[in-house]
Amino acid sequence: MPTNRIARINDDIQLAVSSLLREIKDPRVQQGMISVTRVETTGDLRYCKIWLSVYGLNDEKEFMKGLRSASGWLRRELGSTVRLRYTPELVFALDHSIEYGAHISKVIDDLEKNEAEQNEN
């Protein structure tokens, strides 16, 4: 459970990174709609794990390579946006929960359609 200070820092980093991701010019990163779903910063502020959800992702490996190549720029911009003693090293991870939720919703809709068709017959 993060402390209040770490929780506020996580929120600030989440807002800053979500706006900075739109400014990246690398086509490997601009593959779909990117959402920052969660941010966890260590207590010593040295590392920050950022979970991203990308709707419409074409190539996951290329997306992660693009993020790794842009991580230095993101860290520098984050340091100027969020004033901290140490700017944390950014670690990215993909969050597939939105895609999974869309899949489950589609499966439920298909089941309801099949049930309605069976009731008509």
Coordinates of N, CA and C in Angstrom, one line a residue:
M1 N 0.8 -1.2 0.0 CA 0.0 0.0 0.0 C 0.9 1.2 0.0
P2 N 0.8 2.1 -1.0 CA 1.6 3.2 -1.1 C 1.2 4.3 -0.1
T3 N 2.1 5.1 0.4 CA 1.8 6.2 1.3 C 1.1 7.3 0.5
N4 N 0.6 8.2 1.2 CA -0.1 9.3 0.6 C 0.9 10.1 -0.4
R5 N 2.1 10.3 0.1 CA 3.1 11.0 -0.8 C 3.3 10.3 -2.1
I6 N 3.6 9.0 -2.0 CA 3.9 8.1 -3.1 C 2.6 8.1 -4.0
A7 N 1.5 8.0 -3.4 CA 0.2 8.0 -4.3 C 0.1 9.3 -5.0
R8 N 0.4 10.4 -4.4 CA 0.3 11.7 -5.1 C 1.3 11.8 -6.2
I9 N 2.5 11.3 -6.0 CA 3.6 11.2 -7.0 C 3.2 10.3 -8.1
N10 N 2.6 9.2 -7.8 CA 2.1 8.3 -8.9 C 1.1 9.0 -9.8
D11 N 0.1 9.7 -9.1 CA -0.9 10.4 -9.9 C -0.3 11.5 -10.8
D12 N 0.7 12.2 -10.3 CA 1.4 13.3 -11.0 C 2.1 12.7 -12.2
I13 N 2.8 11.6 -12.0 CA 3.6 10.9 -13.1 C 2.6 10.4 -14.1
Q14 N 1.5 9.8 -13.7 CA 0.5 9.3 -14.6 C 0.0 10.4 -15.5
L15 N -0.3 11.5 -15.0 CA -0.8 12.6 -15.8 C 0.3 13.1 -16.8
A16 N 1.5 13.3 -16.3 CA 2.6 13.8 -17.1 C 2.9 12.8 -18.2
V17 N 3.0 11.6 -17.9 CA 3.4 10.6 -18.9 C 2.3 10.4 -20.0
S18 N 1.1 10.5 -19.6 CA 0.0 10.4 -20.5 C 0.0 11.5 -21.5
S19 N 0.3 12.7 -21.1 CA 0.4 13.8 -22.0 C 1.7 13.8 -22.9
L20 N 2.8 13.3 -22.3 CA 4.1 13.2 -23.0 C 4.0 12.1 -24.1
L21 N 3.3 11.0 -23.9 CA 3.2 10.0 -24.8 C 2.6 10.5 -26.2
R22 N 1.8 11.5 -26.1 CA 1.2 12.0 -27.3 C 2.2 12.8 -28.2
E23 N 3.3 13.2 -27.5 CA 4.3 14.1 -28.2 C 5.4 13.2 -28.8
I24 N 5.4 11.9 -28.6 CA 6.5 11.1 -29.2 C 6.2 11.0 -30.7
K25 N 7.3 11.2 -31.4 CA 7.2 11.2 -32.9 C 7.4 9.8 -33.5
D26 N 7.9 8.9 -32.7 CA 8.3 7.6 -33.2 C 7.1 6.8 -33.7
P27 N 7.0 6.4 -35.0 CA 5.8 5.7 -35.5 C 5.6 4.3 -34.8
R28 N 6.7 3.8 -34.2 CA 6.5 2.5 -33.5 C 5.6 2.7 -32.3
V29 N 5.7 3.9 -31.7 CA 4.9 4.1 -30.5 C 3.5 4.6 -30.8
Q30 N 3.3 5.2 -31.9 CA 2.0 5.8 -32.3 C 1.2 4.8 -33.1
Q31 N 0.9 3.6 -32.5 CA 0.2 2.5 -33.2 C -1.3 2.5 -32.9
G32 N -1.7 3.1 -31.8 CA -3.2 3.1 -31.4 C -3.4 4.1 -30.3
M33 N -4.6 3.9 -29.7 CA -4.9 4.7 -28.6 C -4.2 4.2 -27.3
I34 N -3.4 5.1 -26.7 CA -2.6 4.7 -25.6 C -3.2 5.3 -24.3
S35 N -3.3 4.4 -23.3 CA -3.8 4.9 -22.0 C -2.9 4.4 -20.9
V36 N -2.6 5.3 -20.0 CA -1.7 4.9 -18.8 C -2.7 4.4 -17.8
T37 N -2.7 3.1 -17.5 CA -3.7 2.5 -16.6 C -3.2 2.6 -15.1
R38 N -1.9 2.4 -14.9 CA -1.5 2.4 -13.5 C 0.0 2.8 -13.5
V39 N 0.4 3.4 -12.4 CA 1.8 3.8 -12.1 C 2.2 3.4 -10.7
E40 N 3.3 2.8 -10.6 CA 3.8 2.4 -9.2 C 5.3 2.9 -9.1
T41 N 5.5 3.7 -8.1 CA 6.9 4.2 -7.9 C 7.4 3.6 -6.6
T42 N 8.7 3.2 -6.6 CA 9.3 2.7 -5.4 C 9.4 3.7 -4.4
G43 N 9.6 3.4 -3.1 CA 9.6 4.3 -2.0 C 10.8 5.2 -2.1
D44 N 11.9 4.8 -2.7 CA 13.1 5.6 -2.8 C 13.1 6.5 -4.1
L45 N 12.0 6.4 -4.9 CA 11.8 7.2 -6.1 C 12.9 6.9 -7.2
R46 N 13.5 5.7 -7.2 CA 14.5 5.4 -8.2 C 13.9 4.7 -9.4
Y47 N 12.8 4.0 -9.2 CA 12.1 3.2 -10.3 C 10.7 3.5 -10.4
C48 N 10.1 3.6 -11.6 CA 8.7 3.8 -11.7 C 8.2 2.8 -12.8
K49 N 7.3 2.0 -12.4 CA 6.7 1.0 -13.4 C 5.4 1.6 -13.9
I50 N 5.3 1.7 -15.2 CA 4.1 2.3 -15.9 C 3.4 1.3 -16.7
W51 N 2.1 1.0 -16.4 CA 1.3 0.1 -17.2 C 0.6 0.8 -18.3
L52 N 0.7 0.4 -19.5 CA 0.0 1.0 -20.6 C -0.9 0.1 -21.3
S53 N -2.1 0.6 -21.7 CA -3.0 -0.2 -22.4 C -3.1 0.5 -23.8
V54 N -2.9 -0.3 -24.8 CA -3.0 0.2 -26.2 C -4.1 -0.5 -27.0
Y55 N -5.1 0.3 -27.4 CA -6.2 -0.2 -28.2 C -5.8 -0.1 -29.6
G56 N -5.8 -1.2 -30.4 CA -5.4 -1.1 -31.8 C -3.9 -1.3 -32.0
L57 N -3.3 -2.1 -31.1 CA -1.9 -2.4 -31.2 C -1.6 -3.4 -32.3
N58 N -0.7 -3.0 -33.2 CA -0.3 -3.9 -34.3 C 0.8 -4.8 -34.0
D59 N 1.9 -4.3 -33.5 CA 3.1 -5.0 -33.2 C 3.6 -4.7 -31.8
E60 N 3.4 -5.6 -30.9 CA 3.8 -5.4 -29.5 C 5.3 -5.2 -29.3
K61 N 6.1 -6.0 -30.0 CA 7.5 -5.9 -29.8 C 8.1 -4.6 -30.3
E62 N 7.6 -4.1 -31.4 CA 8.1 -2.9 -32.0 C 7.6 -1.7 -31.1
F63 N 6.4 -1.8 -30.5 CA 5.9 -0.8 -29.6 C 6.8 -0.7 -28.4
M64 N 7.2 -1.8 -27.8 CA 8.1 -1.8 -26.6 C 9.5 -1.3 -27.0
K65 N 10.0 -1.6 -28.2 CA 11.3 -1.1 -28.6 C 11.2 0.4 -28.7
G66 N 10.1 0.9 -29.3 CA 10.0 2.4 -29.5 C 9.9 3.1 -28.1
L67 N 9.2 2.5 -27.2 CA 9.2 3.0 -25.8 C 10.5 3.1 -25.1
R68 N 11.3 2.0 -25.3 CA 12.6 1.9 -24.7 C 13.5 3.0 -25.3
S69 N 13.4 3.2 -26.6 CA 14.3 4.2 -27.2 C 13.8 5.6 -26.8
A70 N 12.6 5.8 -26.5 CA 12.1 7.2 -26.1 C 12.1 7.4 -24.6
S71 N 12.5 6.4 -23.8 CA 12.4 6.5 -22.4 C 13.4 7.5 -21.8
G72 N 14.5 7.8 -22.5 CA 15.4 8.8 -22.0 C 14.8 10.2 -22.1
W73 N 14.2 10.4 -23.3 CA 13.5 11.7 -23.5 C 12.3 11.9 -22.6
L74 N 11.6 10.8 -22.4 CA 10.4 10.8 -21.5 C 10.9 11.1 -20.0
R75 N 12.0 10.5 -19.6 CA 12.5 10.7 -18.3 C 12.9 12.2 -18.1
R76 N 13.6 12.7 -19.1 CA 14.1 14.1 -19.0 C 12.9 15.1 -18.9
E77 N 11.9 14.9 -19.8 CA 10.7 15.7 -19.8 C 9.9 15.5 -18.5
L78 N 9.9 14.3 -18.0 CA 9.2 14.1 -16.7 C 9.9 14.8 -15.6
G79 N 11.2 14.8 -15.6 CA 12.0 15.5 -14.6 C 11.7 17.0 -14.6
S80 N 11.5 17.6 -15.7 CA 11.2 19.0 -15.8 C 9.7 19.3 -15.4
T81 N 8.8 18.3 -15.6 CA 7.4 18.5 -15.3 C 7.1 18.3 -13.9
V82 N 7.5 17.2 -13.4 CA 7.3 16.8 -12.0 C 8.6 17.0 -11.2
R83 N 8.5 17.9 -10.3 CA 9.7 18.3 -9.5 C 9.9 17.3 -8.3
L84 N 11.0 16.5 -8.5 CA 11.3 15.5 -7.5 C 12.8 15.6 -7.3
R85 N 13.3 15.1 -6.2 CA 14.7 15.0 -5.9 C 15.4 14.1 -7.0
Y86 N 14.8 13.0 -7.2 CA 15.3 12.0 -8.2 C 14.2 11.8 -9.2
T87 N 14.6 11.8 -10.5 CA 13.6 11.4 -11.5 C 13.8 9.9 -11.7
P88 N 12.7 9.2 -11.5 CA 12.8 7.7 -11.5 C 13.1 7.2 -12.9
E89 N 13.7 6.0 -12.9 CA 13.9 5.3 -14.2 C 12.6 4.7 -14.5
L90 N 12.2 4.8 -15.8 CA 10.9 4.4 -16.2 C 11.0 3.0 -16.8
V91 N 10.1 2.1 -16.3 CA 9.9 0.7 -16.7 C 8.5 0.6 -17.2
F92 N 8.4 0.1 -18.5 CA 7.0 0.0 -19.1 C 6.6 -1.4 -19.2
A93 N 5.3 -1.6 -19.0 CA 4.6 -2.9 -19.1 C 3.3 -2.7 -19.8
L94 N 2.9 -3.7 -20.6 CA 1.6 -3.6 -21.2 C 0.5 -4.2 -20.4
D95 N -0.6 -3.5 -20.4 CA -1.8 -4.0 -19.6 C -2.8 -4.4 -20.6
H96 N -3.2 -5.7 -20.6 CA -4.1 -6.2 -21.6 C -5.6 -6.2 -21.1
S97 N -5.9 -5.6 -20.0 CA -7.2 -5.7 -19.3 C -8.3 -5.1 -20.2
I98 N -8.0 -4.0 -20.9 CA -9.1 -3.3 -21.7 C -9.4 -4.2 -22.9
E99 N -8.4 -4.8 -23.5 CA -8.7 -5.7 -24.6 C -9.4 -7.0 -24.1
Y100 N -9.1 -7.4 -23.0 CA -9.7 -8.6 -22.4 C -11.2 -8.3 -22.1
G101 N -11.4 -7.1 -21.5 CA -12.8 -6.7 -21.2 C -13.6 -6.5 -22.5
A102 N -13.1 -6.0 -23.5 CA -13.8 -5.9 -24.8 C -14.1 -7.3 -25.4
H103 N -13.2 -8.2 -25.2 CA -13.4 -9.6 -25.7 C -14.5 -10.2 -24.9
I104 N -14.5 -10.1 -23.6 CA -15.6 -10.7 -22.7 C -16.9 -10.1 -23.1
S105 N -17.0 -8.8 -23.3 CA -18.2 -8.1 -23.6 C -18.7 -8.6 -25.0
K106 N -17.9 -8.9 -25.9 CA -18.3 -9.4 -27.2 C -18.8 -10.8 -27.1
V107 N -18.2 -11.7 -26.2 CA -18.6 -13.0 -26.0 C -20.0 -13.0 -25.4
I108 N -20.2 -12.1 -24.4 CA -21.6 -12.0 -23.8 C -22.6 -11.6 -24.7
D109 N -22.3 -10.6 -25.6 CA -23.3 -10.2 -26.6 C -23.6 -11.3 -27.6
D110 N -22.6 -12.0 -28.0 CA -22.9 -13.2 -28.9 C -23.8 -14.2 -28.2
L111 N -23.5 -14.5 -27.0 CA -24.4 -15.4 -26.2 C -25.8 -15.0 -26.2
E112 N -26.0 -13.7 -25.9 CA -27.3 -13.1 -25.8 C -28.0 -13.2 -27.2
K113 N -27.3 -12.9 -28.2 CA -27.9 -13.0 -29.6 C -28.3 -14.4 -29.9
N114 N -27.5 -15.4 -29.6 CA -27.8 -16.8 -29.8 C -29.0 -17.2 -29.0
E115 N -29.1 -16.8 -27.8 CA -30.2 -17.1 -26.9 C -31.5 -16.5 -27.5
A116 N -31.4 -15.3 -27.9 CA -32.6 -14.6 -28.5 C -33.1 -15.3 -29.8
E117 N -32.1 -15.8 -30.6 CA -32.5 -16.5 -31.8 C -33.1 -17.9 -31.5
Q118 N -32.6 -18.6 -30.4 CA -33.2 -19.8 -30.0 C -34.6 -19.7 -29.5
N119 N -34.9 -18.6 -28.8 CA -36.2 -18.3 -28.2 C -37.2 -18.0 -29.3
E120 N -36.7 -17.4 -30.4 CA -37.6 -17.1 -31.6 C -38.0 -18.3 -32.3
N121 N -37.2 -19.3 -32.3 CA -37.5 -20.6 -33.0 C -38.3 -21.5 -32.2

